[in-house]
């Protein structure tokens, strides 16, 4: 299935639910944040165990498990803001949605992704396993401190790269149609590229910050201040919009306006 054939129906379905039943659209966005929280916790715990046996390899295990999150979101039709950045920009270039309406949808989904992340991370932090974590030996703590220490330029560039990778996976999964094995293969081959390189994904950062704050406490994490967290979230979100929206959605929206049959 060509992306150019599938994308219009996907965009129309998103816009229809957003307009006619925003409460259901909000819940789908919350569920995406919840799925991210569940799988990030699992990936962090497993990566930590691997790190104790094979130092330096924990991050790669984290990345491999984390990759399955996007598969879950796609199959269960959660709404992820970073994917909607591509679809709405593609739709705008293809003249299927106005820029303002597309941006409103992205902001709406972002907010409810955050709500879902807060809820699931609070629940996970109250489990026996998480309450006994030692911050000095846990991968999550180390990764979060590294994220909060990055300067804005690095965050922006890495956010562009992260959402390019994420939306490459979205495009491959879309073209796989109803072949769920192909969807999974396309995702798990691509997504570890950004997770292992510690690129920046705004919704994943929502989860990382909430987990770190609830599990370890802000006082144990260097750089964990409201101003620094808001800086991280804002810069990364804008970088994701450029990478997933302008580059992936915008470029392919323009490419697929060709009068020839050379379309994706």
C-alpha positions as semicolon CSV with decimal commas, in nm:
position;residue;x (nm);y (nm);z (nm)
1;X;0,000;0,000;0,000
2;X;0,141;0,339;-0,100
3;X;0,171;0,604;0,167
4;X;0,012;0,849;-0,075
5;X;-0,296;0,627;-0,092
6;X;-0,324;0,554;0,280
7;X;-0,237;0,895;0,427
8;X;-0,549;1,087;0,311
9;X;-0,780;0,839;0,484
10;X;-0,569;0,847;0,803
11;X;-0,569;1,227;0,807
12;X;-0,944;1,244;0,744
13;X;-1,013;0,995;1,024
14;X;-0,804;1,193;1,272
15;X;-0,969;1,522;1,180
16;X;-1,317;1,371;1,198
17;X;-1,271;1,236;1,551
18;X;-1,091;1,552;1,667
19;X;-1,381;1,767;1,544
20;X;-1,685;1,553;1,622
21;X;-1,580;1,366;1,938
22;X;-1,282;1,543;2,096
23;X;-1,321;1,353;2,424
24;X;-1,255;1,021;2,249
25;X;-0,966;1,175;2,060
26;X;-0,824;1,297;2,392
27;X;-0,846;0,948;2,542
28;X;-0,663;0,800;2,242
29;X;-0,388;1,057;2,301
30;X;-0,376;0,971;2,672
31;X;-0,345;0,601;2,585
32;X;-0,038;0,674;2,371
33;X;0,124;0,842;2,673
34;X;0,028;0,545;2,887
35;X;0,179;0,293;2,645
36;X;0,498;0,497;2,634
37;X;0,515;0,499;3,013
38;X;0,468;0,125;3,045
39;X;0,727;0,031;2,786
40;X;0,980;0,295;2,891
41;X;0,969;0,161;3,246
42;X;1,020;-0,193;3,124
43;X;1,301;-0,088;2,891
44;X;1,477;0,108;3,166
45;X;1,454;-0,180;3,414
46;X;1,580;-0,436;3,162
47;X;1,855;-0,205;3,038
48;X;1,974;-0,159;3,395
49;X;1,999;-0,534;3,446
50;X;2,196;-0,572;3,122
51;X;2,427;-0,289;3,223
52;X;2,523;-0,479;3,539
53;X;2,627;-0,783;3,332
54;X;2,764;-0,605;3,024
55;X;2,863;-0,243;3,092
56;X;2,793;-0,019;2,795
57;X;2,521;-0,242;2,649
58;X;2,231;-0,137;2,869
59;X;2,139;0,152;2,641
60;X;2,109;-0,077;2,339
61;X;1,878;-0,313;2,525
62;X;1,674;-0,011;2,634
63;X;1,651;0,104;2,272
64;X;1,546;-0,236;2,141
65;X;1,261;-0,274;2,389
66;X;1,157;0,090;2,358
67;X;1,109;0,038;1,984
68;X;0,807;-0,184;2,044
69;X;0,621;0,113;2,195
70;X;0,549;0,265;1,855
71;X;0,418;-0,069;1,730
72;X;0,174;-0,083;2,023
73;X;0,059;0,273;1,962
74;X;0,002;0,211;1,591
75;X;-0,178;-0,122;1,632
76;X;-0,399;0,003;1,917
77;X;-0,453;0,337;1,739
78;X;-0,326;0,569;2,007
79;X;-0,263;0,930;1,906
80;X;0,100;1,037;1,929
81;X;0,179;1,406;1,876
82;X;0,509;1,341;1,701
83;X;0,339;1,122;1,441
84;X;0,057;1,371;1,397
85;X;0,319;1,635;1,321
86;X;0,398;1,446;1,002
87;X;0,040;1,364;0,908
88;X;-0,091;1,717;0,964
89;X;0,197;1,881;0,775
90;X;0,156;1,630;0,493
91;X;-0,215;1,711;0,490
92;X;-0,148;2,086;0,484
93;X;0,089;2,055;0,186
94;X;-0,165;1,832;0,013
95;X;-0,437;2,089;0,093
96;X;-0,643;1,848;0,301
97;X;-0,624;2,051;0,624
98;X;-0,551;2,413;0,710
99;X;-0,226;2,494;0,891
100;X;-0,411;2,633;1,195
101;X;-0,640;2,333;1,229
102;X;-0,350;2,093;1,190
103;X;-0,148;2,280;1,454
104;X;-0,447;2,284;1,691
105;X;-0,475;1,905;1,658
106;X;-0,104;1,857;1,730
107;X;-0,116;2,079;2,040
108;X;-0,431;1,900;2,162
109;X;-0,266;1,560;2,128
110;X;0,055;1,684;2,293
111;X;-0,137;1,799;2,601
112;X;-0,321;1,470;2,643
113;X;-0,005;1,267;2,575
114;X;0,137;1,452;2,878
115;X;-0,171;1,376;3,090
116;X;-0,145;1,007;3,004
117;X;0,227;1,008;3,085
118;X;0,169;1,171;3,425
119;X;-0,103;0,922;3,521
120;X;0,085;0,606;3,425
121;X;0,416;0,721;3,569
122;X;0,255;0,801;3,902
123;X;0,099;0,453;3,909
124;X;0,425;0,281;3,812
125;X;0,621;0,479;4,073
126;X;0,399;0,328;4,343
127;X;0,485;-0,031;4,256
128;X;0,716;-0,227;4,486
129;X;0,977;-0,271;4,212
130;X;1,011;0,098;4,135
131;X;1,001;0,211;4,497
132;X;1,316;0,007;4,569
133;X;1,530;0,148;4,289
134;X;1,873;0,284;4,374
135;X;1,936;0,603;4,171
136;X;2,310;0,544;4,163
137;X;2,281;0,216;3,977
138;X;1,981;0,276;3,753
139;X;1,990;0,358;3,383
140;X;1,683;0,583;3,396
141;X;1,845;0,820;3,645
142;X;2,162;0,848;3,437
143;X;1,979;0,903;3,109
144;X;1,747;1,167;3,258
145;X;2,033;1,368;3,406
146;X;2,211;1,360;3,069
147;X;1,898;1,488;2,893
148;X;1,850;1,773;3,137
149;X;2,216;1,875;3,104
150;X;2,206;1,923;2,725
151;X;2,218;2,275;2,583
152;X;1,929;2,401;2,370
153;X;2,117;2,371;2,040
154;X;2,193;2,004;2,099
155;X;1,835;1,937;2,209
156;X;1,694;2,103;1,896
157;X;1,921;1,918;1,652
158;X;1,870;1,582;1,823
159;X;1,494;1,640;1,831
160;X;1,493;1,696;1,455
161;X;1,678;1,370;1,401
162;X;1,461;1,178;1,647
163;X;1,134;1,264;1,479
164;X;1,273;1,202;1,134
165;X;1,348;0,849;1,250
166;X;1,010;0,808;1,422
167;X;0,822;0,915;1,112
168;X;1,029;0,697;0,882
169;X;0,889;0,415;1,096
170;X;0,536;0,562;1,073
171;X;0,561;0,575;0,694
172;X;0,691;0,218;0,672
173;X;0,419;0,092;0,905
174;X;0,152;0,276;0,704
175;X;0,270;0,118;0,380
176;X;0,261;-0,225;0,543
177;X;-0,118;-0,199;0,554
178;X;-0,271;-0,482;0,758
179;X;0,047;-0,691;0,758
180;X;0,127;-0,658;1,128
181;X;0,446;-0,861;1,104
182;X;0,576;-0,618;0,843
183;X;0,473;-0,325;1,062
184;X;0,667;-0,466;1,356
185;X;0,975;-0,542;1,149
186;X;0,979;-0,195;0,996
187;X;0,951;-0,034;1,338
188;X;1,201;-0,239;1,536
189;X;1,464;-0,199;1,265
190;X;1,433;0,181;1,260
191;X;1,332;0,311;1,605
192;X;1,641;0,190;1,797
193;X;1,843;0,430;1,578
194;X;1,715;0,729;1,776
195;X;1,679;0,563;2,116
196;X;2,032;0,419;2,118
197;X;2,179;0,753;2,004
198;X;1,991;0,935;2,283
199;X;1,812;1,165;2,040
200;X;1,528;1,370;2,184
201;X;1,159;1,281;2,157
202;X;0,919;1,521;2,329
203;X;0,661;1,266;2,443
204;X;0,925;1,018;2,558
205;X;1,079;1,304;2,757
206;X;0,742;1,364;2,923
207;X;0,762;1,005;3,045
208;X;1,128;1,018;3,148
209;X;1,080;1,333;3,356
210;X;0,767;1,203;3,527
211;X;0,922;0,866;3,606
212;X;1,239;1,026;3,737
213;X;1,051;1,277;3,950
214;X;0,807;1,028;4,098
215;X;1,055;0,742;4,150
216;X;1,371;0,921;4,264
217;X;1,251;1,265;4,366
218;X;1,356;1,595;4,202
219;X;1,622;1,659;4,466
220;X;1,826;1,358;4,351
221;X;1,839;1,462;3,985
222;X;2,077;1,733;3,864
223;X;1,901;1,995;3,653
224;X;1,553;1,891;3,766
225;X;1,395;2,236;3,789
226;X;1,069;2,364;3,644
227;X;1,249;2,615;3,420
228;X;1,495;2,357;3,285
229;X;1,226;2,097;3,225
230;X;1,008;2,347;3,038
231;X;1,311;2,448;2,832
232;X;1,377;2,085;2,744
233;X;1,016;2,011;2,653
234;X;0,970;2,327;2,446
235;X;1,294;2,304;2,248
236;X;1,249;1,933;2,183
237;X;0,886;1,976;2,075
238;X;0,987;2,245;1,826
239;X;1,271;2,029;1,695
240;X;1,033;1,734;1,658
241;X;0,797;1,960;1,463
242;X;1,076;2,047;1,221
243;X;1,200;1,689;1,182
244;X;0,868;1,507;1,167
245;X;0,656;1,789;1,031
246;X;0,851;2,010;0,795
247;X;1,109;1,756;0,681
248;X;0,917;1,428;0,666
249;X;0,559;1,549;0,626
250;X;0,641;1,859;0,426
251;X;0,892;1,703;0,189
252;X;0,684;1,394;0,113
253;X;0,369;1,603;0,084
254;X;0,544;1,808;-0,183
255;X;0,697;1,505;-0,356
256;X;0,360;1,333;-0,380
257;X;0,198;1,631;-0,552
258;X;0,375;1,524;-0,872
259;X;0,164;1,468;-1,183
260;X;0,362;1,152;-1,254
261;X;0,315;0,812;-1,098
262;X;0,638;0,851;-0,898
263;X;0,469;0,866;-0,557
264;X;0,540;0,702;-0,223
